[in-house]
Coordinates of C-alpha atoms and ligand atoms in Angstrom, one line a residue:
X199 CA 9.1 -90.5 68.0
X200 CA 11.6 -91.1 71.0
X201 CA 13.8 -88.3 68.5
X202 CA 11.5 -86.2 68.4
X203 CA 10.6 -85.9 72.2
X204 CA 14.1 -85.4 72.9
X205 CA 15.0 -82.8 70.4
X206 CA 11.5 -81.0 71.7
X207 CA 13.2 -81.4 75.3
X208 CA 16.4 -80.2 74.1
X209 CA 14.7 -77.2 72.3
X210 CA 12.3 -76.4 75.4
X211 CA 15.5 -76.6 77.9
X212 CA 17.5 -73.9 75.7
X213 CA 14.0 -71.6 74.9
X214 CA 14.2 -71.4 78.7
X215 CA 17.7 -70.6 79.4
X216 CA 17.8 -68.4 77.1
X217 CA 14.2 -66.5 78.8
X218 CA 15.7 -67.0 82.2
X219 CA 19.2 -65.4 80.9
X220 CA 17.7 -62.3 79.4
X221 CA 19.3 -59.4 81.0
X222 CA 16.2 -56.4 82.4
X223 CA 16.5 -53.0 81.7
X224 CA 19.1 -51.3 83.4
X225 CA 21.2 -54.5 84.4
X226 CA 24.7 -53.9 86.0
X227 CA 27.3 -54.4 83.3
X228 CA 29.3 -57.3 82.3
X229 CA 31.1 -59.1 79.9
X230 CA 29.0 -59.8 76.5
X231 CA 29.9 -63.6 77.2
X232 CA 28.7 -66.4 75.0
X233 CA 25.0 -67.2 74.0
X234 CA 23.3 -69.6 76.3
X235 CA 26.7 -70.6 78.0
X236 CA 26.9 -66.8 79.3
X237 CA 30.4 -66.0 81.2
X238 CA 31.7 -69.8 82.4
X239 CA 34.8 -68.7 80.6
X240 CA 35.3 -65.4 82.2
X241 CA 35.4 -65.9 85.7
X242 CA 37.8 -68.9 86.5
X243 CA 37.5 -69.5 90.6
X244 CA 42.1 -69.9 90.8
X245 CA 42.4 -66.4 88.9
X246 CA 38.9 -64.8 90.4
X247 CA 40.7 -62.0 91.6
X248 CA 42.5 -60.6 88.3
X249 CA 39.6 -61.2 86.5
X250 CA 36.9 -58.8 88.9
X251 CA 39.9 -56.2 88.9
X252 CA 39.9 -55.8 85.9
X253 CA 36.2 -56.2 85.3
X254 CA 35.8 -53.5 87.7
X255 CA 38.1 -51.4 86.3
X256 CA 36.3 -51.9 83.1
X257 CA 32.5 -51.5 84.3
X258 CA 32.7 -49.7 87.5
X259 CA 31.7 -50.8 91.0
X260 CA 28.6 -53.2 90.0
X261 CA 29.8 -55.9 87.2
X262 CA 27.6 -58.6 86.5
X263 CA 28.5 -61.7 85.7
X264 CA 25.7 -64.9 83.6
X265 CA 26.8 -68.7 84.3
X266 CA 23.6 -69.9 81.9
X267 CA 20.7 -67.9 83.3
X268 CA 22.3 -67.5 86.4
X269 CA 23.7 -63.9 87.8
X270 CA 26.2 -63.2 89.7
X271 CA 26.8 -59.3 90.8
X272 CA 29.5 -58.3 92.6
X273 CA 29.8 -54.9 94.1
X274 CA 32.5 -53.4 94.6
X275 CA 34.3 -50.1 96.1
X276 CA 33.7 -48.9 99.6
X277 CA 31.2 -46.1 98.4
X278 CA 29.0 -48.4 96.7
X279 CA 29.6 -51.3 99.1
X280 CA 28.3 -48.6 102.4
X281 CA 25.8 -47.4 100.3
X282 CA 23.8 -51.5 100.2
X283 CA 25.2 -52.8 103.7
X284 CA 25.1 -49.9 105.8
X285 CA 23.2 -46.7 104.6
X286 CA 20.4 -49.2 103.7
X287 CA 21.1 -51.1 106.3
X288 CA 18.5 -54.6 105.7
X289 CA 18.3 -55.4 101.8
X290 CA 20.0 -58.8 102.2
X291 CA 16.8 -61.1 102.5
X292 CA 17.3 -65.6 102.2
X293 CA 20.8 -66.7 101.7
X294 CA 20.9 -68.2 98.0
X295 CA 21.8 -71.8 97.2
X296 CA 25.5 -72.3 97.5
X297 CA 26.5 -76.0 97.2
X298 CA 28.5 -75.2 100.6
X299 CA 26.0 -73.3 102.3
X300 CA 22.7 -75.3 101.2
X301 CA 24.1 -79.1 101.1
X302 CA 26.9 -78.8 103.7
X303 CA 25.7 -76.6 106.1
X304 CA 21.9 -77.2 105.4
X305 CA 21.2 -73.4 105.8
X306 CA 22.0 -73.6 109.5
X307 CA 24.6 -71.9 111.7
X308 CA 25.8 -68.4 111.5
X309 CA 27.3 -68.0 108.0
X310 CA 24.9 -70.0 106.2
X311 CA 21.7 -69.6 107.5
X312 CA 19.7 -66.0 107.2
X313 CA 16.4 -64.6 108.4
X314 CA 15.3 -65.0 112.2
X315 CA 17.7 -68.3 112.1
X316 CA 20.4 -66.0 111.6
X317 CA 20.0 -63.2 113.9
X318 CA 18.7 -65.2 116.8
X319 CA 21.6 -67.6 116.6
X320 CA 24.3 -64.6 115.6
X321 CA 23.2 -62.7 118.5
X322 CA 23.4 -65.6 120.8
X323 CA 27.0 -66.7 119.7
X324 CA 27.9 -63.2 120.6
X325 CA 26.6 -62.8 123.7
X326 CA 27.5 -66.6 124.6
X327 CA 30.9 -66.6 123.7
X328 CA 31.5 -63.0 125.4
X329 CA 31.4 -64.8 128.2
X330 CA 34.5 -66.8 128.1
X331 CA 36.1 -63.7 126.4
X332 CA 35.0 -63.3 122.8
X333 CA 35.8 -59.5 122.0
X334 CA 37.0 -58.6 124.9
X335 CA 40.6 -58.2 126.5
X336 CA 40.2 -61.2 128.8
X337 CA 40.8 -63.1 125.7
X338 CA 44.4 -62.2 125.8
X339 CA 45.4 -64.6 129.1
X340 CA 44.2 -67.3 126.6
X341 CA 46.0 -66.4 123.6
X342 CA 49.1 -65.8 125.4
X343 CA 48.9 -68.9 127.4
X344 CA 49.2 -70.5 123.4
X345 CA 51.7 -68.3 122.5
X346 CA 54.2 -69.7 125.0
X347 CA 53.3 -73.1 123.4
X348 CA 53.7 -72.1 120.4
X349 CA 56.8 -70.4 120.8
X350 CA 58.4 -73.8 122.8
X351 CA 57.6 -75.2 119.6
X352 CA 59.2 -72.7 117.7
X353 CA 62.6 -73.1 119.8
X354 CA 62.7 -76.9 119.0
X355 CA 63.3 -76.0 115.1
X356 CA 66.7 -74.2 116.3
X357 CA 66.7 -72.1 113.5
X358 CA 66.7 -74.4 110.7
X359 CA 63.6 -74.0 108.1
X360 CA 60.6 -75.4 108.3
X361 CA 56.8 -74.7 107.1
X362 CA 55.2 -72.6 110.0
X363 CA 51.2 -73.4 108.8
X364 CA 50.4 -76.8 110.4
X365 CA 51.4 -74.9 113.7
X366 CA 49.8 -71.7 113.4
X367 CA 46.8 -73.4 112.7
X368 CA 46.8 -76.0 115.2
X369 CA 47.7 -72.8 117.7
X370 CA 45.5 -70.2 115.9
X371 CA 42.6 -73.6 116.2
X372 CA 43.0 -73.7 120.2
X373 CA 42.1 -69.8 120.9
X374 CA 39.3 -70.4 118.9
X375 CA 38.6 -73.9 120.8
X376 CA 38.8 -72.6 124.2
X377 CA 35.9 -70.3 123.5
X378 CA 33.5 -73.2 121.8
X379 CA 35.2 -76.6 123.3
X380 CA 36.3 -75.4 126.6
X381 CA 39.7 -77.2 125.9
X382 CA 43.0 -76.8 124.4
X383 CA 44.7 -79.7 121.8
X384 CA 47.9 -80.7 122.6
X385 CA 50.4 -79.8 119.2
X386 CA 50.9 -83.3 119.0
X387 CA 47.5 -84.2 118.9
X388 CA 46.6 -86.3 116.0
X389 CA 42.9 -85.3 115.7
X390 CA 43.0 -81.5 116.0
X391 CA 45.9 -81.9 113.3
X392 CA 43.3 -83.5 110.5
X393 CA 40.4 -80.8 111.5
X394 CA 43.3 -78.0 110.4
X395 CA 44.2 -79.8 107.4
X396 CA 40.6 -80.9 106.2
X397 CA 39.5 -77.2 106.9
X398 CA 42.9 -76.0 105.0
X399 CA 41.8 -78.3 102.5
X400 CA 38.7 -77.0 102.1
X401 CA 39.2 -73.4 102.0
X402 CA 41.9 -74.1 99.4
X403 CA 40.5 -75.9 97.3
X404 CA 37.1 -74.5 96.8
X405 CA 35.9 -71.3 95.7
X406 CA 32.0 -69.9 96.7
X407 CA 32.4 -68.8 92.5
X408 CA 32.8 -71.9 91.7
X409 CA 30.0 -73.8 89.5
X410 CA 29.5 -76.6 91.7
X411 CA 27.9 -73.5 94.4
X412 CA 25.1 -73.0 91.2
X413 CA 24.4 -76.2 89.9
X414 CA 23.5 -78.9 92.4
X415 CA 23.1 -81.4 89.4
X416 CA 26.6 -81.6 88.8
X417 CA 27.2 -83.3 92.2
X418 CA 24.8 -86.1 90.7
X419 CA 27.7 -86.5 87.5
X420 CA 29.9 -89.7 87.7
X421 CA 33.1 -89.0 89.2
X422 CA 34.2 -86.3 91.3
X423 CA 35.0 -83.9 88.7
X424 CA 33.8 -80.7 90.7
X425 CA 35.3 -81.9 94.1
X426 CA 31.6 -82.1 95.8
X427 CA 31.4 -85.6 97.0
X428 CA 35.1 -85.3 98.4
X429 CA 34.3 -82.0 100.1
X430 CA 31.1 -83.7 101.6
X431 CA 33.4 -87.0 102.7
X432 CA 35.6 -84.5 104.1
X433 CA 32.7 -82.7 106.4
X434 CA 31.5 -85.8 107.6
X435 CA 34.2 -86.5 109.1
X436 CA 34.3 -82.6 110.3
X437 CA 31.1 -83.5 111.8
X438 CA 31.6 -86.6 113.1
X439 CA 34.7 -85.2 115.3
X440 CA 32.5 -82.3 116.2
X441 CA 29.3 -84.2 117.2
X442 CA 31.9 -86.4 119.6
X443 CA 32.6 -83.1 121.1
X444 CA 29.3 -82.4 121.6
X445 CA 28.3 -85.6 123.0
X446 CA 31.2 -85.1 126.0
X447 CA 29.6 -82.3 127.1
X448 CA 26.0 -83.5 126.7
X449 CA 26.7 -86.5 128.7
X450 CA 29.3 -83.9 131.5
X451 CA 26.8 -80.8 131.3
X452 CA 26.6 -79.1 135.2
X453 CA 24.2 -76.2 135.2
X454 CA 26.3 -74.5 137.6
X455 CA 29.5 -75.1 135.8
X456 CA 28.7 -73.6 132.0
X457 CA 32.6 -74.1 130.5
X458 CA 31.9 -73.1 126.6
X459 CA 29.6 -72.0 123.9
X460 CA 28.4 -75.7 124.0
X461 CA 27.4 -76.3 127.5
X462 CA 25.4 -72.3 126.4
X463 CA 23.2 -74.0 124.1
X464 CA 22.8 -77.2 125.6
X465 CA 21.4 -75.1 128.3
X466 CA 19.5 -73.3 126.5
X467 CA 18.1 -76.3 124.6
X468 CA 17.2 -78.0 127.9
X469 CA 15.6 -74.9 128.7
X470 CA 13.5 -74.4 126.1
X471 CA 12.7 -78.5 125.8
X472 CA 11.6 -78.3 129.6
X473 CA 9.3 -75.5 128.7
X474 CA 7.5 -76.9 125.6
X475 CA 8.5 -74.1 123.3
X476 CA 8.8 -74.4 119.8
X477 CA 12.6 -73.3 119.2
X478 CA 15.2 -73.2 116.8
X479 CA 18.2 -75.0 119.5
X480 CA 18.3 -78.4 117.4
X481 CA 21.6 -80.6 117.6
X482 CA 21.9 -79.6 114.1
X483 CA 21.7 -76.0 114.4
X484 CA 24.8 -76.7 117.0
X485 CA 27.1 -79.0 115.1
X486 CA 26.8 -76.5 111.9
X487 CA 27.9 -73.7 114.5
X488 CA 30.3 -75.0 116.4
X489 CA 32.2 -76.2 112.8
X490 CA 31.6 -72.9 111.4
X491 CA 32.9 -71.0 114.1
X492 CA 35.7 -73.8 114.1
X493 CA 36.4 -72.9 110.7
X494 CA 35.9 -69.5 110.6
X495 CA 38.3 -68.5 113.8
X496 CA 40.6 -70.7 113.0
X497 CA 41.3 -70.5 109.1
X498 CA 40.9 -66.9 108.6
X499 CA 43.6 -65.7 110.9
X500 CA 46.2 -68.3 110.8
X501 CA 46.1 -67.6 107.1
X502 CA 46.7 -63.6 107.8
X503 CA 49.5 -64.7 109.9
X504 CA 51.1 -66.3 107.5
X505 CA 50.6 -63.6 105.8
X506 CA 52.0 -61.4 107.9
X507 CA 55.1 -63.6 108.4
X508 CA 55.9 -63.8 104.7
X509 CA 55.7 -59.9 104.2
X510 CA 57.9 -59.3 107.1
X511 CA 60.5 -61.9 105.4
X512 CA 60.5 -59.9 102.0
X513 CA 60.6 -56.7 104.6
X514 CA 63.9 -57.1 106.5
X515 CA 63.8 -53.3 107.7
X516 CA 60.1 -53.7 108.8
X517 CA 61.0 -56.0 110.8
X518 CA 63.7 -54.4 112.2
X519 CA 61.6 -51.4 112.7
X520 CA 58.9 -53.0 114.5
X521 CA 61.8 -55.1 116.8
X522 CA 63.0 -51.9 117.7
X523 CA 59.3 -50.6 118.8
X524 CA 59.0 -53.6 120.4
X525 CA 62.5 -53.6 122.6
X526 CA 62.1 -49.5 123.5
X527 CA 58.6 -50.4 125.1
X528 CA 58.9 -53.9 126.4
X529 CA 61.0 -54.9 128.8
X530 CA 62.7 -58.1 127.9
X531 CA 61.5 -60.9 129.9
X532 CA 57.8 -60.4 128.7
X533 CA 56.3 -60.6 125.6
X534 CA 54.2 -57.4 124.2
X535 CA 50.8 -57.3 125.6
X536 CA 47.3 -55.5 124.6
X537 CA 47.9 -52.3 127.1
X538 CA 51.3 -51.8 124.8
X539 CA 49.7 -51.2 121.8
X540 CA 49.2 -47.4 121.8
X541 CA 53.1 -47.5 122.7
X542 CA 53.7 -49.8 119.5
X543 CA 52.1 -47.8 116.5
X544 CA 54.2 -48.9 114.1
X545 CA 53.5 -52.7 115.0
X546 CA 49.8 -52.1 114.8
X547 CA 50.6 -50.7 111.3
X548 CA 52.0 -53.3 110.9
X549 CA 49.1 -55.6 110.9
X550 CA 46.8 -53.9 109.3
X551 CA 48.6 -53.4 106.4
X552 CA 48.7 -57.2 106.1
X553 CA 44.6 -57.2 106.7
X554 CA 44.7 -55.2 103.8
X555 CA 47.4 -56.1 101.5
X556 CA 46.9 -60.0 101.9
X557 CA 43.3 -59.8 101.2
X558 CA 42.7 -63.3 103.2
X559 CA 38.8 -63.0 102.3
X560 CA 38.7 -61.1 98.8
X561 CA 35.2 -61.6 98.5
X562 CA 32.2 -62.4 101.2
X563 CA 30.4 -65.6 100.7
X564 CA 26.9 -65.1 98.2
X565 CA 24.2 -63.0 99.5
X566 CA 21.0 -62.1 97.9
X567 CA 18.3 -59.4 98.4
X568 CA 15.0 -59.0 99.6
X569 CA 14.0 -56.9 96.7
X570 CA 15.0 -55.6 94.0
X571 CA 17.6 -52.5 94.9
X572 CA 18.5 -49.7 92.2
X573 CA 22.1 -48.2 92.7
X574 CA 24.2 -46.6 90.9
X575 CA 21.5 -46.5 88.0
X576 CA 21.7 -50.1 87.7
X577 CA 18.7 -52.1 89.0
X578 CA 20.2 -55.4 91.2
X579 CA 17.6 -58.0 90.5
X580 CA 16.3 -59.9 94.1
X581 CA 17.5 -63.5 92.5
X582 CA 20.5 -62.7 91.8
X583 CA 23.8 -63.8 93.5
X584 CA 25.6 -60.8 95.2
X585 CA 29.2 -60.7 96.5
X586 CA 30.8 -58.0 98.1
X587 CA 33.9 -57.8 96.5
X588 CA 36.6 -56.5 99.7
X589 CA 39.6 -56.8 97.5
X590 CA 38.5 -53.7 95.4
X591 CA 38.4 -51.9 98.6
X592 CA 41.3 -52.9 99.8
X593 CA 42.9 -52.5 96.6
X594 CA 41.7 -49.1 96.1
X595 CA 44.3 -46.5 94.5
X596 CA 42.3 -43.8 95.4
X597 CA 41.8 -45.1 99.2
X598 CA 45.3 -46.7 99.6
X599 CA 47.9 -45.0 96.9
X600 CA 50.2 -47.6 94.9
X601 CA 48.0 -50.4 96.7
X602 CA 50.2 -53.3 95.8
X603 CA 53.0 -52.2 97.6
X604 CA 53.5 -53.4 101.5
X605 CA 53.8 -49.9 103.4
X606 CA 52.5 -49.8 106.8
X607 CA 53.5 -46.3 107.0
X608 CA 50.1 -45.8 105.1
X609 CA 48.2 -46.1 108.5
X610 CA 51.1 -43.8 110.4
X611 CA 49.9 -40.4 110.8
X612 CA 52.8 -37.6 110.6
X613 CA 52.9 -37.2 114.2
X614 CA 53.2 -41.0 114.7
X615 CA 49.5 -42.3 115.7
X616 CA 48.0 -45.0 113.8
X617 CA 45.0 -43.9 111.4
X618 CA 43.2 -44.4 108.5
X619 CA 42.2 -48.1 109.6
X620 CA 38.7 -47.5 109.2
X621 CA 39.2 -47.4 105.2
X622 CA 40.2 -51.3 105.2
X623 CA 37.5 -53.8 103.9
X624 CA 39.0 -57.1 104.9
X625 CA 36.1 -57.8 107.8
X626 CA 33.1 -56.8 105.2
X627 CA 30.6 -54.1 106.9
X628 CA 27.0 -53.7 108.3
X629 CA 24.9 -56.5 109.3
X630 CA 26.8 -59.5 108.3
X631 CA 30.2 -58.2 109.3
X632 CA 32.6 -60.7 110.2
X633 CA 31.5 -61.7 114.1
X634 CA 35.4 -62.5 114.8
X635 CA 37.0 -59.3 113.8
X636 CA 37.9 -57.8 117.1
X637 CA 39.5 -61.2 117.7
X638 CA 41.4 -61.5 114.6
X639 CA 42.9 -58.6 115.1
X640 CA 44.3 -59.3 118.7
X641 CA 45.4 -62.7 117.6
X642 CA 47.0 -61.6 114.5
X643 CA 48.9 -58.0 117.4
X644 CA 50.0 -60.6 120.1
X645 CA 51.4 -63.5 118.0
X646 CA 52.9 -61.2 115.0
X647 CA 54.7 -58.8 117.9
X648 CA 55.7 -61.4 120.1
X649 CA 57.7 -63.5 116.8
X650 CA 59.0 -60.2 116.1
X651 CA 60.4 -59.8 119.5
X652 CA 62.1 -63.0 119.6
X653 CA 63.0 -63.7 116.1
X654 CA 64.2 -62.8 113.0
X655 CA 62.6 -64.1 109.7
X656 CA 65.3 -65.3 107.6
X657 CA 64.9 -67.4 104.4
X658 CA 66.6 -70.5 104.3
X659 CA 70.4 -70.2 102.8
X660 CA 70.8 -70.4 99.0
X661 CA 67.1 -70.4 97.5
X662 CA 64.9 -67.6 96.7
X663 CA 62.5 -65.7 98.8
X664 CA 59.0 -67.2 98.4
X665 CA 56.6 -66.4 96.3
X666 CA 54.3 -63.4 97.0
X667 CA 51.3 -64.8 94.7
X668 CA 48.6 -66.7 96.7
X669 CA 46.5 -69.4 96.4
X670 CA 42.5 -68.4 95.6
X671 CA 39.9 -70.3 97.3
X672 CA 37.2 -69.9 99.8
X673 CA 40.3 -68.0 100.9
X674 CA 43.2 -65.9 99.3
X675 CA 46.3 -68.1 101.4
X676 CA 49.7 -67.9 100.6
X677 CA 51.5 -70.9 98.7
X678 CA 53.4 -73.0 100.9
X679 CA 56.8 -72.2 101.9
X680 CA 59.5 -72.5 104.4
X681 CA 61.0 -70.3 106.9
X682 CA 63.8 -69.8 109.7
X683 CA 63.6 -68.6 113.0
X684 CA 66.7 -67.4 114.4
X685 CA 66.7 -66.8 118.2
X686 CA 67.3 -63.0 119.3
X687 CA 69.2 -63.5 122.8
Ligands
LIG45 C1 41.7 -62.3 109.6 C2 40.7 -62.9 110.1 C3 39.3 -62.9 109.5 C4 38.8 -62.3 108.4 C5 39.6 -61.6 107.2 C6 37.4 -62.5 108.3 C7 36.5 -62.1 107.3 C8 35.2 -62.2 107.4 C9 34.2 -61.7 106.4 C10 34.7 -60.9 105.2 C11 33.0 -62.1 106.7 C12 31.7 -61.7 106.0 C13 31.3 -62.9 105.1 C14 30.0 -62.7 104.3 O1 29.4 -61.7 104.3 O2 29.7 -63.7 103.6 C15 33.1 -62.9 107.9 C16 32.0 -63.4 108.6 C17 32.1 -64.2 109.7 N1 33.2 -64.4 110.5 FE1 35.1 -63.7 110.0 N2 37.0 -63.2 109.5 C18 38.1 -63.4 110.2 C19 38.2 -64.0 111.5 C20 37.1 -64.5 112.2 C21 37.2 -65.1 113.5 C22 38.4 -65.2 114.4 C23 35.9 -65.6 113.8 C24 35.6 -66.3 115.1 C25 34.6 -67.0 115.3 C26 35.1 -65.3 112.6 C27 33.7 -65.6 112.5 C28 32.9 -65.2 111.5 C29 31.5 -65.6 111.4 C30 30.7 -66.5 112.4 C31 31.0 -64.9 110.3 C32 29.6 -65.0 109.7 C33 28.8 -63.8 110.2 C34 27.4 -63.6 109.7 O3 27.1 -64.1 108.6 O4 26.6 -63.0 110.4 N3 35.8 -64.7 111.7 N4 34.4 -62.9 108.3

């Protein structure tokens, strides 16, 4: 009997997969995959982004992709990509589960959270951290005033090699601390050290395609075999350090005195407390915030720096170009500043060709829709899993010709202005575009010009240059390798 009910169980559990897995009329194409299973062989998180080239080389911009009865549709190309985010402007409805998302972030925040949740708190963080200089050119005091610690530290290495990530993260981590802390870590610091390397950690070693983001049982399996508990360990301590943080300011809060994007919503929490209203400013809603914005300013563009760094030391002449920009328009004794860009084209280039070409978020985290959408002649069911996929934009022959290839010159007009940047997908587009990207891009000017200035990127005597090939994550990052810094005097 016990038999019996199991088999019928068994039976019943695959009857329904196989229901929930049937494809509608007009689904976006895929790979055929295997009954029941669907693609879990086809789409491997550490080679995600071979795989969807070639996919979407294979089945145009929309490829859809079955773990079990789940779908996952990524679209790809800037035509098609427009065509959802911006010319329809509001199809993306709840944000779907996502192990990361749902369990770690609890749906709160800015990049997790969706609905009123999301644009009351997005458009809060904005205007908040405008304040202390998000966006705008004020910024720049700050990031320079790092740069000259980061450049001390720099010195001390006298030109021998050494791994530049733990200190343009910790540096890259303080910009974006200023803003939400209202404070700056010392380089030595011990704390702000493990927050860079749990969050490198993470980024790393997680993918949002990854199955433990579409089946919460298997967090429930014995062992650690997906990664989830350590990732949860891991964020605890995140927020542990974070809620700390928090507590300082709670307990040193002066109405008059409103130093960060903390003491903001403490305000406004006390605000709306004092008032009675019903709101949405909850000590939870803060802590996923402040780590998200932690995360997201700080990962993100120390990874394009490193980026950056590695292309110019498989680019000798570039950098000699852009030195030679840099030394024509800046007089020596100061470092290259914001109101020197439009004399320092080729630098600018520079950088964006590394937005593109390093591709440090190939895909945006999962979305879904509020309805159903037809495009292309395919119809994009609403509970689906949707990714935008930016590497195909970026990665576009058509858009950027022999794509693979590092040549800023692709964004130098003939008459020496810098164009075409628009084209690039790297900060995603419409209403979920990336809320840092103005910042990003000033970070990644100022610290790229001002290495450039001072140094020149050698590899260390004797071995090879590093590998070009990256690591796929939450994050495309580049493998770890070591650099020299020899002093231009
Ligand atoms: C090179 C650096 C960066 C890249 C390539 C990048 C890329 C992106 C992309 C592609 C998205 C869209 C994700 C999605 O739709 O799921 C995004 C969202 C976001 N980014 Fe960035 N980002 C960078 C730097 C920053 C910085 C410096 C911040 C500073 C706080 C930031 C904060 C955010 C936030 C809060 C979101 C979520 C926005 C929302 O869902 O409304 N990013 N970023």
């Amino acid at each position: 009997m016990d038999i019996f009910l199991v088999l019928l169980a068994i039976v019943t559990i695959l009857l329904v997969i196989t229901l929930m897995s049937r494809e509608r009329k007009n689904f976006p194409p895929g790979p055929p995959g295997i009954p029941l299973l669907g693609n879990i062989n086809d789409l491997k998180p550490e080679s995600m982004l071979t795989t969807l080239r070639a996919l979407h080389k294979q089945y145009g911009d929309l490829v859809s992709i079955r773990f079990f009865h789940h779908h996952l549709i990524f679209v790809g190309g800037s035509k098609s990509t427009n065509e959802l985010l911006v010319k329809r402007g509001d199809v993306l409805g709840r944000k779907p589960y996502f192990f990361i998302g749902t369990e770690i972030f609890q749906n709160s925040g800015v990049f997790a959270s969706s609905g009123q949740l999301w644009k009351e708190h997005r458009t809060f963080g904005i205007t908040s951290l405008r304040n202390f200089g998000f966006g705008k050119r004020t910024l720049q005091t700050r990031i320079m005033e790092e740069i000259d610690y980061f450049l001390a530290e720099v010195d001390s290495y006298k030109g021998k090699p050494f791994d530049i990530q733990p200190l343009i993260s910790k540096s890259i981590a303080n910009v974006i601390a200023a803003l939400v802390f209202g404070k700056r870590f010392e380089l030595t610091d011990r704390t702000s050290a493990e927050m860079c390397s749990l969050l490198n950690e993470f980024v790393s070693s997680t993918a949002f395609q990854s199955s433990i983001n579409f089946f919460p049982f298997l967090d429930y399996l014995p062992g650690d075999l997906f990664g989830s508990k350590k990732l949860k360990r891991d964020f605890d301590r995140i927020f542990e350090v974070m809620q700390s943080i928090v507590d300082e300011h709670r307990s040193t809060l002066d109405e008059n005195n409103i130093r960060d994007y903390i003491d903001c919503f403490l305000l406004e929490q006390k605000k709306k407390d004092e008032a009675s209203e019903d709101h949405t400013f909850t000590d939870k809603q803060l802590l996923v915030t402040v780590s998200e914005f932690f995360t997201a300013g700080m990962e993100t563009t120390s990874t394009a720096i490193r980026w950056g760094i590695l292309y110019l030391l498989h680019n000798p002449d570039t950098q000699k170009r852009m030195r030679k920009e840099i030394d024509n328009v800046v007089a020596s004794g100061r470092f290259p500043l914001l109101d020197d860009k439009p004399k320092l084209p080729f630098c600018e280039a520079v950088c964006y060709e590394v937005l593109r070409i390093a591709n440090v978020a190939p895909t945006t985290g999962p979305h879904a829709l509020k309805d159903d959408v037809t495009m292309n002649g395919y119809v994009i069911p609403k509970n689906a899993t949707l990714f935008i996929d930016l590497d195909s934009i970026n990665m576009d022959p058509d858009l950027f010709p022999d794509p693979f290839k590092f040549n800023p010159d692709r964004f130098m007009s003939e008459d020496g202005v810098v164009t075409g940047t628009e084209k690039i997908g790297s900060f995603s587009t419409g209403r979920r575009v990336c809320m840092g990207e103005s910042m990003a891009k000033m970070e990644l000017f100022l610290f790229m010009t001002s290495l450039v200035q001072r140094y020149e990127i050698q590899k260390e005597a004797g071995k090879p240059l590093p590998s070009l090939d990256g690591i796929e994550g939450l994050t495309y990052s580049p493998k770890k390798y070591e650099i020299c810094l020899s002093r231009i005097d």
